[in-house]
Coordinates of C-alpha atoms and ligand atoms in Angstrom, one line a residue:
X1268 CA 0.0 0.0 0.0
X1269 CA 1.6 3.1 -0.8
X1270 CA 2.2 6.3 1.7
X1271 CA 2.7 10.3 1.9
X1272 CA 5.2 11.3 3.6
X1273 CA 5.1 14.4 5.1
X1274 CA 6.9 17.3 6.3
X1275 CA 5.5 20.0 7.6
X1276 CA 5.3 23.8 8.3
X1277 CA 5.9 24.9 4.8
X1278 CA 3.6 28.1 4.0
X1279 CA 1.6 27.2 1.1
X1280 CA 1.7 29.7 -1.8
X1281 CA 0.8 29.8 -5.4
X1282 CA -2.4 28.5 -7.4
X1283 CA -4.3 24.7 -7.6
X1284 CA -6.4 23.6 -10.3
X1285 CA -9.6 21.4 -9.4
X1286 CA -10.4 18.8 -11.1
X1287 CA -14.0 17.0 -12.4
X1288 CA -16.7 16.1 -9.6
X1289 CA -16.2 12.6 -8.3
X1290 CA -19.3 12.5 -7.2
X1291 CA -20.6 14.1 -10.3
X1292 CA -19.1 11.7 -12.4
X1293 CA -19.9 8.6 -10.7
X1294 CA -24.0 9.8 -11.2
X1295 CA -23.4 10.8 -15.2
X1296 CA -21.1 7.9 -16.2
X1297 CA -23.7 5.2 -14.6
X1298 CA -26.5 7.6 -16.6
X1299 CA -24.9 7.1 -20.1
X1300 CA -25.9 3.4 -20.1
X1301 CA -29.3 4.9 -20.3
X1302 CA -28.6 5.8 -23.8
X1303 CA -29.0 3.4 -26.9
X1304 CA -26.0 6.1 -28.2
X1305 CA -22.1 7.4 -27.5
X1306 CA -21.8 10.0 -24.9
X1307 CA -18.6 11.7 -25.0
X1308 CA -18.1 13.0 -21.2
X1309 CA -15.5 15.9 -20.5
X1310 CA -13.8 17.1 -17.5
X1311 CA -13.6 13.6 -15.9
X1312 CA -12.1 13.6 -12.7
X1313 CA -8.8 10.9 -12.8
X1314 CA -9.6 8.9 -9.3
X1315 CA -10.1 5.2 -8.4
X1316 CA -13.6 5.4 -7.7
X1317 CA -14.3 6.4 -11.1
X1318 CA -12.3 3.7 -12.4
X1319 CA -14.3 1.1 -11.0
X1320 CA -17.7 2.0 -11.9
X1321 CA -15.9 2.1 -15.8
X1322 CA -14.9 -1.3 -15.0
X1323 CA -17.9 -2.6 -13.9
X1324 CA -20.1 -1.1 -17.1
X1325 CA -17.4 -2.3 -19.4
X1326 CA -18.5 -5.8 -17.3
X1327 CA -22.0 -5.2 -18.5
X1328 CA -21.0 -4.7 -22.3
X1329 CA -20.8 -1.5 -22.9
X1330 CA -17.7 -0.1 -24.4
X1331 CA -15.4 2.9 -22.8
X1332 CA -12.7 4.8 -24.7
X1333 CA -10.0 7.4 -23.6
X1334 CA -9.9 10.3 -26.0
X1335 CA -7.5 12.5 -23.9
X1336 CA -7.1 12.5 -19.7
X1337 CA -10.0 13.4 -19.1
X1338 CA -12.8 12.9 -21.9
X1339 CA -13.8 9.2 -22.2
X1340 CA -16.4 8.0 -24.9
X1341 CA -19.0 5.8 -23.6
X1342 CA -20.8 3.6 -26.2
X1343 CA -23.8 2.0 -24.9
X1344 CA -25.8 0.5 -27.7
X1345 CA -24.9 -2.8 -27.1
X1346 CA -25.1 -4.0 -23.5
X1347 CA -25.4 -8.2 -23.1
X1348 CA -25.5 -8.3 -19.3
X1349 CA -28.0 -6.8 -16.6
X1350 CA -26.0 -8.4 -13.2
X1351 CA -23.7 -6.1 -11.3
X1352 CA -21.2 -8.5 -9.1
X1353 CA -20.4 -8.0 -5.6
X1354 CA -16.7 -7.5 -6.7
X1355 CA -17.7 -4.0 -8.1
X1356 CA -19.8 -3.0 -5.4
X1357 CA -17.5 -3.8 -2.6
X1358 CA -15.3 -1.6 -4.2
X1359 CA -17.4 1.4 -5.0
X1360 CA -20.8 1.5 -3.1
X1361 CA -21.9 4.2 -6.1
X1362 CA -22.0 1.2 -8.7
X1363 CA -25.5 0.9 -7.0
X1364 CA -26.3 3.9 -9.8
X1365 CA -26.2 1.0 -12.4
X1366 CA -29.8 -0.7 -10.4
X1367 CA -31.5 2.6 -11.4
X1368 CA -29.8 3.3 -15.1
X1369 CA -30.4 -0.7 -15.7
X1370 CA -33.8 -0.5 -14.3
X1371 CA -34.9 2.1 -16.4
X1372 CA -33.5 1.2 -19.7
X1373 CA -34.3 -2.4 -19.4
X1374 CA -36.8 -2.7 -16.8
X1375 CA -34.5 -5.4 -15.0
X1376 CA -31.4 -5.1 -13.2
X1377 CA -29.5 -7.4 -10.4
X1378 CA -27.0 -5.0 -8.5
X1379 CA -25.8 -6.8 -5.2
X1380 CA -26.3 -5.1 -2.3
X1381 CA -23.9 -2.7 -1.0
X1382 CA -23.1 -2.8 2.7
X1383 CA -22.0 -0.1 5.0
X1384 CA -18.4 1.1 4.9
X1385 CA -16.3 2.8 7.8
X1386 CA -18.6 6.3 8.2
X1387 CA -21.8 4.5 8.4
X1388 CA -24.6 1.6 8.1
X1389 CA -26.1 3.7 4.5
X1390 CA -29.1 1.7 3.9
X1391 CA -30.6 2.2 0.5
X1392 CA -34.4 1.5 1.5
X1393 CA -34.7 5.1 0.2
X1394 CA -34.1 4.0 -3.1
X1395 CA -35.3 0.5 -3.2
X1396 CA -39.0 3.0 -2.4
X1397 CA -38.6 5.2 -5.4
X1398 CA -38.8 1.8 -7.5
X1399 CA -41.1 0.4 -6.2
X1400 CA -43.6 3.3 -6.4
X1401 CA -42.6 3.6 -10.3
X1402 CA -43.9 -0.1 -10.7
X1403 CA -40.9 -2.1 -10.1
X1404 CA -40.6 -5.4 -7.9
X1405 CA -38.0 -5.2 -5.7
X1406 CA -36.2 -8.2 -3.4
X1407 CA -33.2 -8.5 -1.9
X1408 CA -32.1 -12.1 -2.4
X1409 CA -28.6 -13.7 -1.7
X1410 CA -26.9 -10.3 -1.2
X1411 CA -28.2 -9.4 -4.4
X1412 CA -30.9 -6.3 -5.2
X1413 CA -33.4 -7.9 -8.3
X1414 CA -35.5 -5.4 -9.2
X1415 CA -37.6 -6.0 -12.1
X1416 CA -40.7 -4.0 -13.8
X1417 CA -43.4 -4.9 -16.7
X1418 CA -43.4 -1.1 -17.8
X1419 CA -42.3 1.1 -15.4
X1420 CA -45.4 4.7 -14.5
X1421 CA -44.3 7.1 -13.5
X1422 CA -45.2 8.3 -9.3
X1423 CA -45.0 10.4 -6.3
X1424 CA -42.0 9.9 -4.6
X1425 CA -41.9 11.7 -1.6
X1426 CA -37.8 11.1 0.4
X1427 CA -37.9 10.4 4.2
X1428 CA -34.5 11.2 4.3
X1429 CA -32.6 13.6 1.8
X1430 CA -30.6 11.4 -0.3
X1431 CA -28.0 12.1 -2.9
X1432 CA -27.7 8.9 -4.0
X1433 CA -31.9 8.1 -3.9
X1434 CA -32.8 11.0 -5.4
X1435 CA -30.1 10.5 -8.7
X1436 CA -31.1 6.7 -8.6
X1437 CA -34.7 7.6 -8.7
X1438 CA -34.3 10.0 -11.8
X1439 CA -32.0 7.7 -13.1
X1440 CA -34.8 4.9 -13.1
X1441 CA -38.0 7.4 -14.1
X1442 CA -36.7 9.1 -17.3
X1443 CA -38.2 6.7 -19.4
X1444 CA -41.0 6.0 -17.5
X1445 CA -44.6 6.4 -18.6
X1446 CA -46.3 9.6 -17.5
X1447 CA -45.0 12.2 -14.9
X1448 CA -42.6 11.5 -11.6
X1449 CA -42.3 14.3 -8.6
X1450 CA -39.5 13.8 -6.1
X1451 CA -40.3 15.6 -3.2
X1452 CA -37.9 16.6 -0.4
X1453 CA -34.5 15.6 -2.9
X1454 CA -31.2 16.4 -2.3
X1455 CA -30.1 19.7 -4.0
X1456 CA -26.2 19.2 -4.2
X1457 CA -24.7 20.7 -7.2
X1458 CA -24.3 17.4 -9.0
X1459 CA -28.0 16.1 -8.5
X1460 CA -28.1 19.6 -11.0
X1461 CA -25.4 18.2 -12.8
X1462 CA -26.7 14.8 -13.2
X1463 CA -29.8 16.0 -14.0
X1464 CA -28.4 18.7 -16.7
X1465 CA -26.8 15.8 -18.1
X1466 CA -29.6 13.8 -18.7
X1467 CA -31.3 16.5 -20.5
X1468 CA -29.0 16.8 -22.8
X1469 CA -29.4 13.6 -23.9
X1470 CA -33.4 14.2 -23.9
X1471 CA -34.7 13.5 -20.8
X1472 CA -37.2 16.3 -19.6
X1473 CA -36.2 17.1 -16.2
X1474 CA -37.0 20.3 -14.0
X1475 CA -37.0 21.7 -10.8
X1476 CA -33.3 19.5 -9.7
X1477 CA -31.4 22.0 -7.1
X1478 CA -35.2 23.0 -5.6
X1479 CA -37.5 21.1 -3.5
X1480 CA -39.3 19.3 -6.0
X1481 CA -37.9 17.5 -9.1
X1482 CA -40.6 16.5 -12.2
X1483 CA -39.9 13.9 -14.9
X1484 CA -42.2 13.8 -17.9
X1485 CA -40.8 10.8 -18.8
X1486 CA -39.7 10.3 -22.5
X1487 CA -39.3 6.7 -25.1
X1488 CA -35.7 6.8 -25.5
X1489 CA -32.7 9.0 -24.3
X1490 CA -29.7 9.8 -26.6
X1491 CA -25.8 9.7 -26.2
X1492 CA -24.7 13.3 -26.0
X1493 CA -21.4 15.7 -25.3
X1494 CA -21.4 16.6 -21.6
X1495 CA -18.6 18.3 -19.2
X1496 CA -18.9 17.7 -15.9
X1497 CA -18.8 20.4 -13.1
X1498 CA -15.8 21.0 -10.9
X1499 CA -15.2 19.4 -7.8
X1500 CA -16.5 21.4 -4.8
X1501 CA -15.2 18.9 -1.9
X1502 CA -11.6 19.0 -4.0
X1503 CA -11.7 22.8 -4.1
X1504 CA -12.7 23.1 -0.4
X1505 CA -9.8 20.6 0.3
X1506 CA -7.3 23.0 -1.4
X1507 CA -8.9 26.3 0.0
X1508 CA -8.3 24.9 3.8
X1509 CA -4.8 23.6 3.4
X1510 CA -4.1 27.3 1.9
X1511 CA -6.0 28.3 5.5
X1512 CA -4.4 25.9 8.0
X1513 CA -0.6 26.7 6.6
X1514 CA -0.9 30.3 6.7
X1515 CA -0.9 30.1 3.1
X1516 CA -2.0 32.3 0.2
X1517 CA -3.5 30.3 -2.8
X1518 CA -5.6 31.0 -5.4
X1519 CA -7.7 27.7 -5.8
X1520 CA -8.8 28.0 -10.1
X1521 CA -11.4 26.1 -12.0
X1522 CA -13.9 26.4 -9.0
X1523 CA -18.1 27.3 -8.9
X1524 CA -18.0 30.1 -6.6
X1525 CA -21.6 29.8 -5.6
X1526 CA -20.9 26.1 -4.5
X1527 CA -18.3 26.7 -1.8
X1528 CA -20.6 29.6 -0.1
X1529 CA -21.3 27.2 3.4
X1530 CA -17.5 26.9 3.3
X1531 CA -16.1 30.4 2.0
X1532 CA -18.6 31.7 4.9
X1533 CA -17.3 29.6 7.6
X1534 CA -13.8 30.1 6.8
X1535 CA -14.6 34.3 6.4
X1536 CA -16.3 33.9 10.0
X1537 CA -12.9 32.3 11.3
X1538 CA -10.8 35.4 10.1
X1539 CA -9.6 33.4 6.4
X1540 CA -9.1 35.8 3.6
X1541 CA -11.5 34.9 1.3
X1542 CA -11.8 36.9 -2.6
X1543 CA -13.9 35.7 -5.4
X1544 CA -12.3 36.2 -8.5
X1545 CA -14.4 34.7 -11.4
X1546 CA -14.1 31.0 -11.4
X1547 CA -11.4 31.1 -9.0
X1548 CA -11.1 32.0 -5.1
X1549 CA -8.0 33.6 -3.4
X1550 CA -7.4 32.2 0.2
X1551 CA -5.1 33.8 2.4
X1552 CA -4.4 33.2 6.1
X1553 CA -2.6 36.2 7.1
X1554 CA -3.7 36.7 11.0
X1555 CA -4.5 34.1 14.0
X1556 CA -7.6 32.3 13.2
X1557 CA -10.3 32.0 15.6
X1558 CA -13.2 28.9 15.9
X1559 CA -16.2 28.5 15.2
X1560 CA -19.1 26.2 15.2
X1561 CA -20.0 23.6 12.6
X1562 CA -23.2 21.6 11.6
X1563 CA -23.4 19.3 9.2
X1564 CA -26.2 19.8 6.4
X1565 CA -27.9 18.6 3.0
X1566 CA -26.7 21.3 0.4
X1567 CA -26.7 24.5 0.8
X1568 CA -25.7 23.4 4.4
X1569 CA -22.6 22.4 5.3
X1570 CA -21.2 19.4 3.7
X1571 CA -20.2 16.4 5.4
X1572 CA -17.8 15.9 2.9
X1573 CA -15.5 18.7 4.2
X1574 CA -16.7 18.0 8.0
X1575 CA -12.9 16.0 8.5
X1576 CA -11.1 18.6 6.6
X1577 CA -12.4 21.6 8.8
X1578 CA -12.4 20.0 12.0
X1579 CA -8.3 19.5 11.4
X1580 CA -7.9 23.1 10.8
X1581 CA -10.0 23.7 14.1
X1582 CA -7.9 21.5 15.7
X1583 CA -4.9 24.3 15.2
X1584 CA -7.3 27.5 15.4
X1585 CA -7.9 29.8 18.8
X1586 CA -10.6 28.7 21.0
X1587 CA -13.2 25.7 21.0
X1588 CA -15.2 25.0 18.7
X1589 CA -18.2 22.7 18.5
X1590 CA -19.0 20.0 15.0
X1591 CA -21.6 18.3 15.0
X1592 CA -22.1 15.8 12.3
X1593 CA -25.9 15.2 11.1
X1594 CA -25.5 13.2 8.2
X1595 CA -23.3 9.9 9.2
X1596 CA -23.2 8.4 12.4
X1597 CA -19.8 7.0 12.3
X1598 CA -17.9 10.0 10.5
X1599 CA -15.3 11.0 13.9
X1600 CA -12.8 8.1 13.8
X1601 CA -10.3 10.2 12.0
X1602 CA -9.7 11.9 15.3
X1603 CA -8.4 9.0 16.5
X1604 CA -5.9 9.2 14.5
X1605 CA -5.3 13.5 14.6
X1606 CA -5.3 12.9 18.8
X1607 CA -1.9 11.0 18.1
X1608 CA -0.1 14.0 16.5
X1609 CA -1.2 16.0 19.5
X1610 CA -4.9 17.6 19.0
X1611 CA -7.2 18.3 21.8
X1612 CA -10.9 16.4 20.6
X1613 CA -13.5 14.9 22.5
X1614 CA -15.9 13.1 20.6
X1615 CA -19.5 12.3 21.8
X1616 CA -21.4 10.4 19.9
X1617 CA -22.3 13.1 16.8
X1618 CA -20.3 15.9 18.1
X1619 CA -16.7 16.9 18.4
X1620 CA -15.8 19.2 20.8
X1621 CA -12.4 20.6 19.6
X1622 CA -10.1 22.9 21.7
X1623 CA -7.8 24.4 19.4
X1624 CA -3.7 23.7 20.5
X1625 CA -0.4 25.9 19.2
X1626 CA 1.3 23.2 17.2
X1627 CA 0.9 19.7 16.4
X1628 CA 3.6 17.0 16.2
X1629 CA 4.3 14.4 13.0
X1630 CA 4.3 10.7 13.5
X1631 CA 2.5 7.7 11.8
X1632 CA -1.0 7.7 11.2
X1633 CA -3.6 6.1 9.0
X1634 CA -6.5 7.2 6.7
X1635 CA -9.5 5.4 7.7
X1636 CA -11.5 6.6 4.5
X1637 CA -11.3 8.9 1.9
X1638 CA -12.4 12.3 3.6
X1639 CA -10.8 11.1 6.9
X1640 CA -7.6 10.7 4.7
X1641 CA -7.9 14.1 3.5
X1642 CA -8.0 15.6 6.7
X1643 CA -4.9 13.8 8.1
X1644 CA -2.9 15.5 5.1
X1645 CA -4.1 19.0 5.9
X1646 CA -3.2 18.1 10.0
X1647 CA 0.2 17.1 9.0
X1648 CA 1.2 20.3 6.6
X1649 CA 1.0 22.1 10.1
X1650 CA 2.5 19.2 12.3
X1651 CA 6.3 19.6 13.1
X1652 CA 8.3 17.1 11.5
X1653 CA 7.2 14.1 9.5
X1654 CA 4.0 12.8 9.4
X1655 CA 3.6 9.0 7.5
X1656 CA 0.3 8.8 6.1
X1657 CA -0.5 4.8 5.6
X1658 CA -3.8 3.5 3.4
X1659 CA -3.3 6.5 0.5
X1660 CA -5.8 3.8 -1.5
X1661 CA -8.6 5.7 0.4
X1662 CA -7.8 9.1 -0.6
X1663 CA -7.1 8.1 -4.5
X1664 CA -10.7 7.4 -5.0
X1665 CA -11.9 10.6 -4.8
X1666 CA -8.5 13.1 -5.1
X1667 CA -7.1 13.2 -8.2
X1668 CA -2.6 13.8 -8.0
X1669 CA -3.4 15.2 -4.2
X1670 CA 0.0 15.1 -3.7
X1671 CA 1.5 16.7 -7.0
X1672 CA -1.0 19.1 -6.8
X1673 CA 0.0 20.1 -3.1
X1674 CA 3.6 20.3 -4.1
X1675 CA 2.5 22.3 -6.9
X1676 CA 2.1 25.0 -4.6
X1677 CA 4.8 24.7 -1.8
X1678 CA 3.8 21.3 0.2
X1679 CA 6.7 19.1 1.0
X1680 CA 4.7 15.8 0.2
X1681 CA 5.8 12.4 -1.2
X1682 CA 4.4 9.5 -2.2
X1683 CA 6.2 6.2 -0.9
X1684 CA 5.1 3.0 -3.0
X1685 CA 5.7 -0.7 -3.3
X1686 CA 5.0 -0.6 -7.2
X1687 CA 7.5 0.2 -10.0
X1688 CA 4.2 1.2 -12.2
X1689 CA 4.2 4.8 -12.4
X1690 CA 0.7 6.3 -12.0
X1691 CA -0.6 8.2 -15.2
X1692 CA -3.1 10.6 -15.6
X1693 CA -5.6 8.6 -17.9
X1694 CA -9.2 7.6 -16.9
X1695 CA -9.0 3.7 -18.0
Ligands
EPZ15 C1 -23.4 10.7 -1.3 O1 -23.5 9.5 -0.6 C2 -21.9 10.9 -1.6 N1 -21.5 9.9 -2.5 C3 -21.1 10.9 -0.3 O2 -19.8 11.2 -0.6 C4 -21.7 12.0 0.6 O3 -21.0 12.0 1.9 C5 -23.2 11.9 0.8 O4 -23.8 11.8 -0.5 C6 -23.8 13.0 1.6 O5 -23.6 14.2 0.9 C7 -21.7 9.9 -3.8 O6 -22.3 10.9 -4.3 C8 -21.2 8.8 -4.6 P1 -27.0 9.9 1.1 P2 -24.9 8.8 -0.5 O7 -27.9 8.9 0.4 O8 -25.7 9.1 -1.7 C9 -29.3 8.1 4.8 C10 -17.4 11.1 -0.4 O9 -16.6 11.2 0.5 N2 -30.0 7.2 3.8 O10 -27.2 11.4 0.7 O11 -24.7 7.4 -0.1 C11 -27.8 7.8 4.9 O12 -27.6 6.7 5.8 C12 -18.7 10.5 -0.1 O13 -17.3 11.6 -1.5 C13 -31.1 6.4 4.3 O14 -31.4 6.4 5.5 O15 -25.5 9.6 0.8 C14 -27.3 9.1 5.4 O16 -27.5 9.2 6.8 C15 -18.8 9.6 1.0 N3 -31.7 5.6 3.3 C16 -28.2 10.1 4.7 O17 -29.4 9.4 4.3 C17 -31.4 5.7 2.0 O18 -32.0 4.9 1.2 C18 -27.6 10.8 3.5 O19 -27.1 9.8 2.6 C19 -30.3 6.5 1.6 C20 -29.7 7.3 2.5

């Protein structure tokens, strides 16, 4: 398994480029095989995670090609099998996207059932609903999800629980259906827009995704289509606290200012320069930085996704300051990992009571997923000394270069690894 090694206390300083949405991405690509067409998908975001799901479509028959590093051609007329394995989904729990784009292309789908992973149980009853009320028959047999559907109507879906990955699943499953589908209470993140923008272009007739109610007049057949995917808004939040927590000054580029407002805000209220310029943002961290108070919300609230990252750079920050975490119930057990380089965190049960300390000290820690890893390379750019990061795997599903990128503007960051191969930036 490979590792970063760190040393820290260098003052970051320069400009980062942000790459595709992973999360984005992992919605669109599983949406192409809803096409009986070639989409040709731009700005893909070079990360395991992405990978995978690639894999596992190219398992189902349909055929991928790299045009350059990040635009990929997805061919989907011919696809011979309707059975995701476990050995995909164990891997990526997002492969589940392939039950809803199978489901509504060819009204049957076998997806085995993903299970929880290290932030959380994540059931999926959310989504197994939304089929069910579009027709389908849905059973959970031998660890595998069969859904199945004569013709799929289209329904009221009303969510229980705001869910990215329902809510894209659902839409995913009801563009072709027959008639009209209403998603009440969905999730609004920037790629359920993205997802949803994407499907348009390739026919669908989706409105109202980003609001609190989504409509699908469902249509007979959906198109392949050209499509460039939105810029990561976890990634660029990543890059705008390590500029924070080393003093830094870094103009993160390629960015959607009006996605990183619950951030920009939170890290204006700490005393972080903040400037919008265009599709960039200038962070600077010229004065002591004070805490503050963090709650973990659907979008526009605070994302859970950046809940690590910004609890490290409390962990260095002037006073105490309370997170509370709303979305997962296992999403603290980085801080095991931060209390060994010297941070001051309580944890109880969904909140993390963090007393800010003057300096934090390297030593060897490890990333217990990808988020959690994210935060443990942000703690040890501050930490004196050298930090060893161990389980990179984690963050290299969902960051794409981390480490170049960092040194790209002043980190001291290596990568240590057991294979000659030498990673390159290409999508398959
Ligand atoms: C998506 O996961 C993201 N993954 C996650 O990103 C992100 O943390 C999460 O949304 C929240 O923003 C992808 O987009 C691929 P949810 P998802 O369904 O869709 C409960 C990262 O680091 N729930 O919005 O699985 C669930 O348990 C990752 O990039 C149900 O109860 O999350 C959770 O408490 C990790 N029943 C809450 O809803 C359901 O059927 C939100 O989960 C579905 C969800």
């Amino acid at each position: 398994m490979d590792q970063f090694i760190i040393n820290g206390g260098n003052v970051l300083k320069g400009r980062v480029e942000v790459s595709g949405a992973k999360n984005a991405a992992l919605g669109i690509i599983s949406a192409a095989l809803l096409a009986d067409g070639i989409s040709t998908i731009q700005n893909v975001p070079y990360v395991d995670d992405i990978r995978v799901l690639l894999e596992a479509m190219k398992d189902l028959g349909v055929r991928i090609k790299n045009i350059d590093d990040h635009t990929i051609e997805i061919d989907s007329r011919k696809v011979d099998k309707l059975v995701v394995d476990y050995e995909h989904i164990k891997k990526i729990r997002a492969s589940y996207y392939l039950l809803g784009s199978l489901l509504g292309r060819f009204k049957e789908a076998q997806v085995a059932m993903p299970g929880g992973c290290n932030i959380g149980q994540r059931p999926i009853d959310q989504h197994i609903k939304g089929f069910e009320a579009l027709g389908a028959e849905v059973e959970v047999d031998h660890g595998m999800v069969k859904a199945r559907a004569k013709r799929l109507n289209g329904a009221s879906i009303y969510l229980d629980v705001v869910s990215v990955g329902a809510t894209i699943n659902i839409m995913l499953a009801s563009v072709m259906a027959k008639g009209v589908t209403t998603i009440e209470n969905p999730a609004k993140e920037p790629h359920i827009v993205d997802v949803a923008n994407y499907l348009n272009s390739m026919g669908a007739e989706i409105k109202g995704a980003g609001t609190d109610i989504i409509k699908i007049h469902g249509v007979d057949k959906l198109h392949g289509s050209e499509y460039m995917i939105i810029p990561d808004q976890i990634e660029a939040g990543t890059y705008m606290i390590a500029s924070a927590i080393t003093g830094g000054d870094v103009v993160v580029e390629n960015l959607i200012p009006k996605h990183m407002e619950a951030i920009s805000a939170k890290l204006l209220e700490m005393g972080v320069g903040i400037e919008e310029q265009g599709d960039s943002i200038r962070v600077y961290a010229h004065k002591e930085l004070k805490g503050v108070n963090i709650k973990t919300l659907p979008y526009p609230g605070f994302p859970t996704d950046m809940q690590p990252q910004m609890t490290a750079l409390l962990t260095v920050t002037k006073g105490t300051s309370i997170v509370s975490e709303s979305i997962f119930e296992n999403r603290f057990q980085y801080v095991d990992e931060l209390n060994r380089m010297g941070v001051n965190v309580k944890v109880e049960g969904n909140t993390a009571i963090v007393s800010g300390v003057k300096k934090l000290t390297g030593t060897e820690i490890t990333a217990s997923d990808l988020r959690a890893g994210a935060a443990l390379i942000l703690a040890a750019l501050v930490a004196e000394g050298e930090t060893v990061i161990n389980h990179v795997d984690y963050i290299d599903r969902g960051y794409e270069f981390i480490e170049e990128k960092l040194r790209g503007i002043g980190a001291d960051i290596v990568r240590k690894s057991d294979s000659k191969e030498k990673r390159q930036l290409k999508v398959m």
